[in-house]
Short mmCIF file of C-alpha atoms and ligand atoms in Angstrom, two decimals:
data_model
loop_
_atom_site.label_atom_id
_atom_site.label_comp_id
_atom_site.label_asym_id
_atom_site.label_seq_id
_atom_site.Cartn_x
_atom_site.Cartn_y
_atom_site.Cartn_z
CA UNK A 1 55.32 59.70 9.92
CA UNK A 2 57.54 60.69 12.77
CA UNK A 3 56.32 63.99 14.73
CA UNK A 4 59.89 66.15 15.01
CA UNK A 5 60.69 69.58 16.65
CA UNK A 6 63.78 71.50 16.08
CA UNK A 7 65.50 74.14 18.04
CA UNK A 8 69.20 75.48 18.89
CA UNK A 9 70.64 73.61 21.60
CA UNK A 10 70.60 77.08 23.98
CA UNK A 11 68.52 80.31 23.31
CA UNK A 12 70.19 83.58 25.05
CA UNK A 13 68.31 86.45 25.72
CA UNK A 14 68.95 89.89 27.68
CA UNK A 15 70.05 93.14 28.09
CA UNK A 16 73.91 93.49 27.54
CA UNK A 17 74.45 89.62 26.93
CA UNK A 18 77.01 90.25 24.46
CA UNK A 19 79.52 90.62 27.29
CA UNK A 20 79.35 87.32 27.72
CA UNK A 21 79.91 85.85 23.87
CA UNK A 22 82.99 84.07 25.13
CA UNK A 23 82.01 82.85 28.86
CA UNK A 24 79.10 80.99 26.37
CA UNK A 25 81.48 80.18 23.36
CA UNK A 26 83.50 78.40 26.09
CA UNK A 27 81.26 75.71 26.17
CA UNK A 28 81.97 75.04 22.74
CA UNK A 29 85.66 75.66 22.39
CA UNK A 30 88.70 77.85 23.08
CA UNK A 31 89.24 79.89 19.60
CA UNK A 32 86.33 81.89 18.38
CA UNK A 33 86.15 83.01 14.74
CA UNK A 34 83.74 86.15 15.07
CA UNK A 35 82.42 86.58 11.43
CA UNK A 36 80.45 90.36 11.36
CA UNK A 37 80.19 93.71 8.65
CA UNK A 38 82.85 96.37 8.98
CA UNK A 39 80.28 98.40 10.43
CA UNK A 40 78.97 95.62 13.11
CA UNK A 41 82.05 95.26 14.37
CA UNK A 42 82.56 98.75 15.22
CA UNK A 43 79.67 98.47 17.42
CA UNK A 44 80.32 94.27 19.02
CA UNK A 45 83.88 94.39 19.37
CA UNK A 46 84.17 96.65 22.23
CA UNK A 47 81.51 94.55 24.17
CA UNK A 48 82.98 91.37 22.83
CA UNK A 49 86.40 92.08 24.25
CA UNK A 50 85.26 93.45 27.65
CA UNK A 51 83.68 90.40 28.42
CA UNK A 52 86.27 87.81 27.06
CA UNK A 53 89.33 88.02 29.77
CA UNK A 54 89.21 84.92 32.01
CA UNK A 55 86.92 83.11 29.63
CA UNK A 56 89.75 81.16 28.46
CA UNK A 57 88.33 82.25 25.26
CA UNK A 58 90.61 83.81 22.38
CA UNK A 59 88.74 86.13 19.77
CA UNK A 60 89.67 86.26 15.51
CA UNK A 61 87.25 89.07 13.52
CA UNK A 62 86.48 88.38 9.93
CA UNK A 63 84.56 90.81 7.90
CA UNK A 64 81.93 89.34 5.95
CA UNK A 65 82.47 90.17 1.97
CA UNK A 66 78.37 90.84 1.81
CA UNK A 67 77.06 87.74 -0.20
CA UNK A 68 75.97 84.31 1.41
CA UNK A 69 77.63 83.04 -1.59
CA UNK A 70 79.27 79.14 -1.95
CA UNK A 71 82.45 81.62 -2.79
CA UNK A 72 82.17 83.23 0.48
CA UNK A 73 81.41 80.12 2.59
CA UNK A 74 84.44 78.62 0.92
CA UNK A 75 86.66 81.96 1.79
CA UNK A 76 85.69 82.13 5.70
CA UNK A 77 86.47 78.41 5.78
CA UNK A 78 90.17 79.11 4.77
CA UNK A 79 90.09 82.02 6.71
CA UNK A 80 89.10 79.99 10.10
CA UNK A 81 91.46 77.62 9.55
CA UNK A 82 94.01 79.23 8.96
CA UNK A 83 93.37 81.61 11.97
CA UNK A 84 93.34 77.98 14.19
CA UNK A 85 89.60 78.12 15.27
CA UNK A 86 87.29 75.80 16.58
CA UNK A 87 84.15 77.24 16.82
CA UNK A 88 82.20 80.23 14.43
CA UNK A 89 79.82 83.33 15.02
CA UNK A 90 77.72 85.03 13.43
CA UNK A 91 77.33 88.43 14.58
CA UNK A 92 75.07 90.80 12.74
CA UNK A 93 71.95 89.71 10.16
CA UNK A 94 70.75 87.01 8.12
CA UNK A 95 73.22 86.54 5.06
CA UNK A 96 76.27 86.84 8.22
CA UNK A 97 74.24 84.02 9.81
CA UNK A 98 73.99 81.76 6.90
CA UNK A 99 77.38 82.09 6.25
CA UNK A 100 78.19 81.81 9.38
CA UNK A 101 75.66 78.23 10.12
CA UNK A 102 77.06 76.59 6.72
CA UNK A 103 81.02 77.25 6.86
CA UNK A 104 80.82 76.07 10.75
CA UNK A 105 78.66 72.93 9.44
CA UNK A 106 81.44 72.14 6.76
CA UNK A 107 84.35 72.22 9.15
CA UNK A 108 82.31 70.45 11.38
CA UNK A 109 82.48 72.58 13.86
CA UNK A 110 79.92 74.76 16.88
CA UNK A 111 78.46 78.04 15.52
CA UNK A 112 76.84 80.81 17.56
CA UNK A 113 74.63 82.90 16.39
CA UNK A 114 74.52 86.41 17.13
CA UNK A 115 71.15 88.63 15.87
CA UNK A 116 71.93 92.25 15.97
CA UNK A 117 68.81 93.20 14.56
CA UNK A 118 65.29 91.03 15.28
CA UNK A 119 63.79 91.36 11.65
CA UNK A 120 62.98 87.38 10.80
CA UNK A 121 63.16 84.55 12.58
CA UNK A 122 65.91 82.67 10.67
CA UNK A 123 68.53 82.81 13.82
CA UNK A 124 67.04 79.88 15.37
CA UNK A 125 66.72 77.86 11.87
CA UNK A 126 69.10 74.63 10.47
CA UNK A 127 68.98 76.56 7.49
CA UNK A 128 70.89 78.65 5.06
CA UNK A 129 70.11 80.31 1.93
CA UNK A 130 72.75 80.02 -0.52
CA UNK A 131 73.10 83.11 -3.10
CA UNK A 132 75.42 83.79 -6.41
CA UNK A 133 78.38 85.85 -6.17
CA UNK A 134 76.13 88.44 -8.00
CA UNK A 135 72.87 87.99 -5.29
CA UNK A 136 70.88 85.80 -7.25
CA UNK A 137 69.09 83.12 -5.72
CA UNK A 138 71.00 79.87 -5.71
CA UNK A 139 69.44 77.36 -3.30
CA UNK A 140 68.65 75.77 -0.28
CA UNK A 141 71.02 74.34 2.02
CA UNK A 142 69.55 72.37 4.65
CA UNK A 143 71.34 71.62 7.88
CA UNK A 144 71.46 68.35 9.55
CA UNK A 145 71.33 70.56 12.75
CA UNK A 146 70.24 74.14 14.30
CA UNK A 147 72.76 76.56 15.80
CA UNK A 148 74.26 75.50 18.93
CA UNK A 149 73.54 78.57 20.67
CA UNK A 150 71.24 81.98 19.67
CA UNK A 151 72.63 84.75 21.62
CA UNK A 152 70.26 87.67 21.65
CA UNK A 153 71.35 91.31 23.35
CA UNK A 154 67.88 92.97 23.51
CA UNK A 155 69.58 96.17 24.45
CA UNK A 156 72.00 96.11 20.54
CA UNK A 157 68.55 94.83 18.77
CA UNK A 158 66.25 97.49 20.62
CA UNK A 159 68.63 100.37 19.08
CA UNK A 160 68.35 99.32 15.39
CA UNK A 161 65.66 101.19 12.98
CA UNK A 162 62.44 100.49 14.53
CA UNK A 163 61.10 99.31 11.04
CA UNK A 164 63.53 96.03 11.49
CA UNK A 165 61.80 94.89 14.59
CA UNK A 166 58.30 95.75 13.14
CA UNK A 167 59.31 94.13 9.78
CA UNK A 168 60.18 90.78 12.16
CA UNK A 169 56.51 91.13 13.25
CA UNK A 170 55.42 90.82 10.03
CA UNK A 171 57.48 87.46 9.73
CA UNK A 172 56.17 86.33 12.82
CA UNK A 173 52.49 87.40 12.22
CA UNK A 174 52.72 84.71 9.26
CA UNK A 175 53.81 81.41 11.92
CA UNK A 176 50.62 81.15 13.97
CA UNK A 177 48.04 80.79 10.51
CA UNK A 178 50.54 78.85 8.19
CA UNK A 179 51.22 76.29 11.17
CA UNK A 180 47.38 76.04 12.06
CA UNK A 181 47.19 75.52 8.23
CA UNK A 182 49.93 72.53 8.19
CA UNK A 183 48.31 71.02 10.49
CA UNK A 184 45.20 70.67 8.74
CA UNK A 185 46.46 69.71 6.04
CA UNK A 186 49.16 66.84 8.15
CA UNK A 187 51.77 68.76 5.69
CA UNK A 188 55.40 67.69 5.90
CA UNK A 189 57.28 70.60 8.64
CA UNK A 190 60.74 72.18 7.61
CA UNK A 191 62.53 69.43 9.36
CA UNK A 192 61.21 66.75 7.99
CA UNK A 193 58.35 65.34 10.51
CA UNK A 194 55.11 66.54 11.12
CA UNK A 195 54.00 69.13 13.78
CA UNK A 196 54.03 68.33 17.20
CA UNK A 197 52.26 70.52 20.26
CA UNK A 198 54.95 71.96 21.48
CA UNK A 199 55.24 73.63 17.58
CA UNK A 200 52.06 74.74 17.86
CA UNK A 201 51.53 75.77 21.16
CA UNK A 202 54.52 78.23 20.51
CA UNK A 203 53.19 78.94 17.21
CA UNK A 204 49.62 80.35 19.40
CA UNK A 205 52.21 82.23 21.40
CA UNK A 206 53.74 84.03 19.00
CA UNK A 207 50.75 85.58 17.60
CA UNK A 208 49.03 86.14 21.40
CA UNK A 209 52.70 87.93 22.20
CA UNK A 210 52.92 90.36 19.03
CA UNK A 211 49.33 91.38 19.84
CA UNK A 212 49.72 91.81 23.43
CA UNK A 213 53.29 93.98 22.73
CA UNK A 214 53.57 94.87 19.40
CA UNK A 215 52.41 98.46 19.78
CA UNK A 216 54.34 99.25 22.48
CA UNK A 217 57.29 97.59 21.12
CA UNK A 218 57.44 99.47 17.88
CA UNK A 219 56.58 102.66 19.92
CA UNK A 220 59.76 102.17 22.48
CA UNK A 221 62.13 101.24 19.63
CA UNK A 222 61.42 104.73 17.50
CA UNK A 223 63.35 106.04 21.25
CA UNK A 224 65.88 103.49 20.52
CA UNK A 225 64.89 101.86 24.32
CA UNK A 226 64.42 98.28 25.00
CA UNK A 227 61.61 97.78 27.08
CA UNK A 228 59.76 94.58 28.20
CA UNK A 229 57.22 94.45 25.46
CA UNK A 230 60.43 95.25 23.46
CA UNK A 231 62.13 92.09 24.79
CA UNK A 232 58.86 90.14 24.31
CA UNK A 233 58.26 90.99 20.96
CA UNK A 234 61.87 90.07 20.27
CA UNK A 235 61.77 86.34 21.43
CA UNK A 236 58.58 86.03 19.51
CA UNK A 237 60.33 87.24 16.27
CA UNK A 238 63.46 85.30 16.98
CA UNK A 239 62.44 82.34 18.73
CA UNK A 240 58.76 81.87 18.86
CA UNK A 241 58.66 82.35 15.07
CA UNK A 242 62.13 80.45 14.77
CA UNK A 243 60.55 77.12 16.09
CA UNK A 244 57.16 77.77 14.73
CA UNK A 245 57.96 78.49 11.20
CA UNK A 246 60.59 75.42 11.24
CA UNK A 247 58.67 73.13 13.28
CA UNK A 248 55.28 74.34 12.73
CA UNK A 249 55.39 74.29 8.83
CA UNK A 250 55.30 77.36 6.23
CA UNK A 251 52.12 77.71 3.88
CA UNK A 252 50.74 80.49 2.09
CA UNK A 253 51.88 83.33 3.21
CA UNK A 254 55.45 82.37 2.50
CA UNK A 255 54.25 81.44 -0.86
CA UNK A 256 52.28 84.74 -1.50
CA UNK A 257 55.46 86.51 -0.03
CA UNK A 258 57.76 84.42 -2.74
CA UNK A 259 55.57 85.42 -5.55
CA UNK A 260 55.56 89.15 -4.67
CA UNK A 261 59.20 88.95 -5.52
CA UNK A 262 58.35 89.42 -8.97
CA UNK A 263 57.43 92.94 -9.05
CA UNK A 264 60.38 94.91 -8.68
CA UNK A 265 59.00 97.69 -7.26
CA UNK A 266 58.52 95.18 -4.33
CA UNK A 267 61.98 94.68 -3.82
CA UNK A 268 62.57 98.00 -1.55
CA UNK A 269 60.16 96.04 0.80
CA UNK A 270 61.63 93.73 3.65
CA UNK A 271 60.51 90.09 3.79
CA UNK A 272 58.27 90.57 6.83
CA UNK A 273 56.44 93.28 5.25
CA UNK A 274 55.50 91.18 2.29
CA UNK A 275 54.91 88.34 4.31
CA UNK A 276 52.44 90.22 6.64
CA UNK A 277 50.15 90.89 3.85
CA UNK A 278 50.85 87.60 2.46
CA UNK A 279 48.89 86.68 5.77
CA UNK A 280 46.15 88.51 5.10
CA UNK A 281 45.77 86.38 1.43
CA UNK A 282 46.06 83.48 3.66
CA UNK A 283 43.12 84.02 5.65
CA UNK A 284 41.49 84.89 2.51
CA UNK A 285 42.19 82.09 0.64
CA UNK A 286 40.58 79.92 4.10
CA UNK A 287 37.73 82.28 4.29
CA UNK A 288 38.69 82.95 7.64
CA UNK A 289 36.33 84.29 10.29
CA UNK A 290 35.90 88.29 9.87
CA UNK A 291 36.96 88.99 13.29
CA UNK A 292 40.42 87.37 12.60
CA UNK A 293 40.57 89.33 9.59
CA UNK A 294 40.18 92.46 11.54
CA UNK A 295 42.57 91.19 14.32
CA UNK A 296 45.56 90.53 11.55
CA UNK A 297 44.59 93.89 9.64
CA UNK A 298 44.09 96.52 13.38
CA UNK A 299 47.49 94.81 14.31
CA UNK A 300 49.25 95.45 11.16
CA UNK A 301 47.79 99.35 10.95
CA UNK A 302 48.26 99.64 14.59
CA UNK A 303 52.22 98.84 14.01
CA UNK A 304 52.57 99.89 10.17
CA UNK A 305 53.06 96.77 8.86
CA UNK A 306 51.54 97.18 4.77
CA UNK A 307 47.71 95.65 4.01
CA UNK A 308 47.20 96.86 0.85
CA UNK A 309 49.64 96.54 -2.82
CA UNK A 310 49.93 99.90 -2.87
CA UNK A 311 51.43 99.90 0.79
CA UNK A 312 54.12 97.23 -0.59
CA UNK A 313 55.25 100.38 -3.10
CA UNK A 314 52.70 98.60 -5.89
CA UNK A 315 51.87 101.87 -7.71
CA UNK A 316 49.50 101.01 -10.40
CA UNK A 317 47.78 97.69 -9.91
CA UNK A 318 48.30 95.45 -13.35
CA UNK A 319 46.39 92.18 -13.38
CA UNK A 320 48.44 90.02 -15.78
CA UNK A 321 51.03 91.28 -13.10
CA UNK A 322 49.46 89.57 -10.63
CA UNK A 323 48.30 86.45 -12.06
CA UNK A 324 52.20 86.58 -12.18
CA UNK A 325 52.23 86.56 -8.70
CA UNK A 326 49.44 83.82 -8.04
CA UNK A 327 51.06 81.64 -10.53
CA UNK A 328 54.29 81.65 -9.16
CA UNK A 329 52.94 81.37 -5.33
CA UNK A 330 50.83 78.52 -6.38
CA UNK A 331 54.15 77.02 -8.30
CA UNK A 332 54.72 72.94 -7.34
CA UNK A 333 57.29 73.47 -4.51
CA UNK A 334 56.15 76.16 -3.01
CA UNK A 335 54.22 76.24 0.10
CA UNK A 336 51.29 76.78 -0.87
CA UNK A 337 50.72 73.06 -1.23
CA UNK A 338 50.66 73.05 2.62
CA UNK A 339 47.01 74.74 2.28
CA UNK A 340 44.27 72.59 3.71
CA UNK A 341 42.80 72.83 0.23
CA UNK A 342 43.33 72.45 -3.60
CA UNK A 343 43.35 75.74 -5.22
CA UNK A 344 44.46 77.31 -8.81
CA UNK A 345 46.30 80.47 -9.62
CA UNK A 346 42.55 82.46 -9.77
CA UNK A 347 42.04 81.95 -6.71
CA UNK A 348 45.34 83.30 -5.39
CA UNK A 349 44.35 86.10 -7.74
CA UNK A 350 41.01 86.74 -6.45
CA UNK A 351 42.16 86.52 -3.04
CA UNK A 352 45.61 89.37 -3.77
CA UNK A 353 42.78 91.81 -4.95
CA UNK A 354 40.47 90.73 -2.01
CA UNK A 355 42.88 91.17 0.66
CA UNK A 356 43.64 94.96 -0.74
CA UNK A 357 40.33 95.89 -1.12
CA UNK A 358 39.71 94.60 2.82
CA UNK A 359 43.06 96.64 3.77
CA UNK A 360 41.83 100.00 2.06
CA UNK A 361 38.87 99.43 3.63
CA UNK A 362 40.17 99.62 6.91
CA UNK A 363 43.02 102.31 6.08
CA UNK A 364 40.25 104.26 5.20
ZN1 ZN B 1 59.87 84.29 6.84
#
């Protein structure tokens, strides 16, 4: 099998870059159909507009209705066309983005993708993740391409709650292990192909750049100030992990993270947060050595990222609960068939209770 990487075409990343949406956008075309919340565009459009005279590059907002829904997609189609565009953004977070990727890939047409906060690393991803009207979980939609540009202002992410960007370490703490895992195991990536080095070596990256920056990251962003471990720790979340996951291949602590969903009183949790302790089943489940254990746990303390259930808002620990959990992680499908290693629901149980006993041992 063929060994395949993918990435956006351009990756954009500084202070005050959103000034120059357009003079970038005119690569791609001449009528820019700026999809972003009532309440994003209070805070882009002044920016936006500053930077676009002379671009030859003519601006149409669109408020998104709040719902990557097939409803939606189909409405900011309509809604493009009629307003004459040629080329989509994104501006704002994920659901705007997916939106944003999948109406751009019907019309055939460039999209630009615009984080305003750095809490996963979907940006860089040829993916979206269709929803009901209602919010429900419809289905993958898997794009034949990634965005043609990621624009990043560090200075618009660095002023968001700081528990986004440490909620995007979480995310990103997850790429280094589940790609080391995936490869392994010679597991299928999310583009189709299997890892390459480049993958990996960004992969290693990631994790070496959250625990080189994360604390001072999460420290500068409770001032609301974007400094360079602040910029670091965002092009780990966004693009490190962006290529990594996608490239590198997801395994268990995606899974872990996908059967957590079933405890509601998970669901005030962001998916970082369950994914970082998702990471610390994973290196359970591969027995990993203690000193890793202790790396992944100090980090996640050090930056408040949850190690233990009742961190993730788990009250009162119920096993048949849990076997929940491990059953549905270790579902056909998910990705915990990218593990190295056979393994059945009581193991993913043994190893949820193992990897909260290990994190109130340390928050102790
Ligand atoms: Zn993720």
């Amino acid at each position: 099998m063929a060994q395949i990487i993918g990435s956006p075409s351009r990756y954009i990343q500084g202070k005050g870059e959103l000034k120059n949406l357009c003079t970038y956008a005119s690569n791609y075309g001449s009528r820019l159909f700026v999809l972003t919340s009532v309440s994003g565009r209070k805070r882009v459009e002044p920016s936006i507009q500053a930077g676009m005279p002379g671009t030859g590059v003519e601006t149409v907002y669109e408020s998104f209705n709040g719902e990557c829904s097939m409803n939606e997609i189909d409405r900011v189609i309509a809604a493009a066309k009629d307003a004459g565009c040629d080329m989509i953004a994104g501006v704002g977070g994920g659901k705007i983005h997916d939106t944003a990727k999948a109406a751009a890939h019907y019309m055939g047409k460039p999209v630009i993708i615009v984080p305003t906060i750095a809490s996963t690393d979907a940006p860089c991803s040829a993916l979206s993740v269709i929803y009901t009207d209602e919010g429900v979980f419809d289905r993958y939609l898997f794009l034949p391409a990634s965005p043609n540009a990621v624009l990043v202002d560090t200075e618009v992410v660095s002023k968001a709650p700081a528990r986004l960007l440490v909620a995007g370490m979480g995310d990103a703490l997850a790429t280094y292990f589940e790609a080391r895992a995936c490869r392994q195991s010679s597991a299928v990536n999310c583009v189709g192909g299997m890892s390459t080095l480049a993958a990996m070596a960004l992969a290693r990256l990631c994790y070496e750049t959250l625990l080189e920056n994360g604390v001072s990251a999460a420290l500068a962003v409770t001032e609301n100030v974007c400094t360079k471990a602040v910029e670091n720790v965002i092009e780990a979340n966004t693009y490190l992990s962006g290529i990594g996951f996608e490239s590198g291949g997801l395994a268990g602590a995606h899974a872990i993270h996908n059967g957590l969903t079933v405890i509601e009183e998970t669901h005030a949790m962001y998916h970082g947060e369950k994914v970082a302790f998702g990471t610390l089943v994973q290196l359970v489940l591969e027995n990993a050595d203690s000193e890793e254990i202790e790396a992944v746990v100090d980090f996640c303390n050090a930056v408040g990222l949850p190690t233990t259930l009742a961190q993730l808002g788990i009250k009162e620990v119920k096993a048949e609960q849990l076997m929940e959990v491990a059953e549905l992680a270790a579902a056909e499908g998910d990705t915990l068939g990218n593990m190295p290693f056979p393994m059945t629901p009581e193991d993913v149980y043994a190893a949820i209770m193992a990897a909260d006993a290990i994190g109130r041992n340390y928050a102790e």
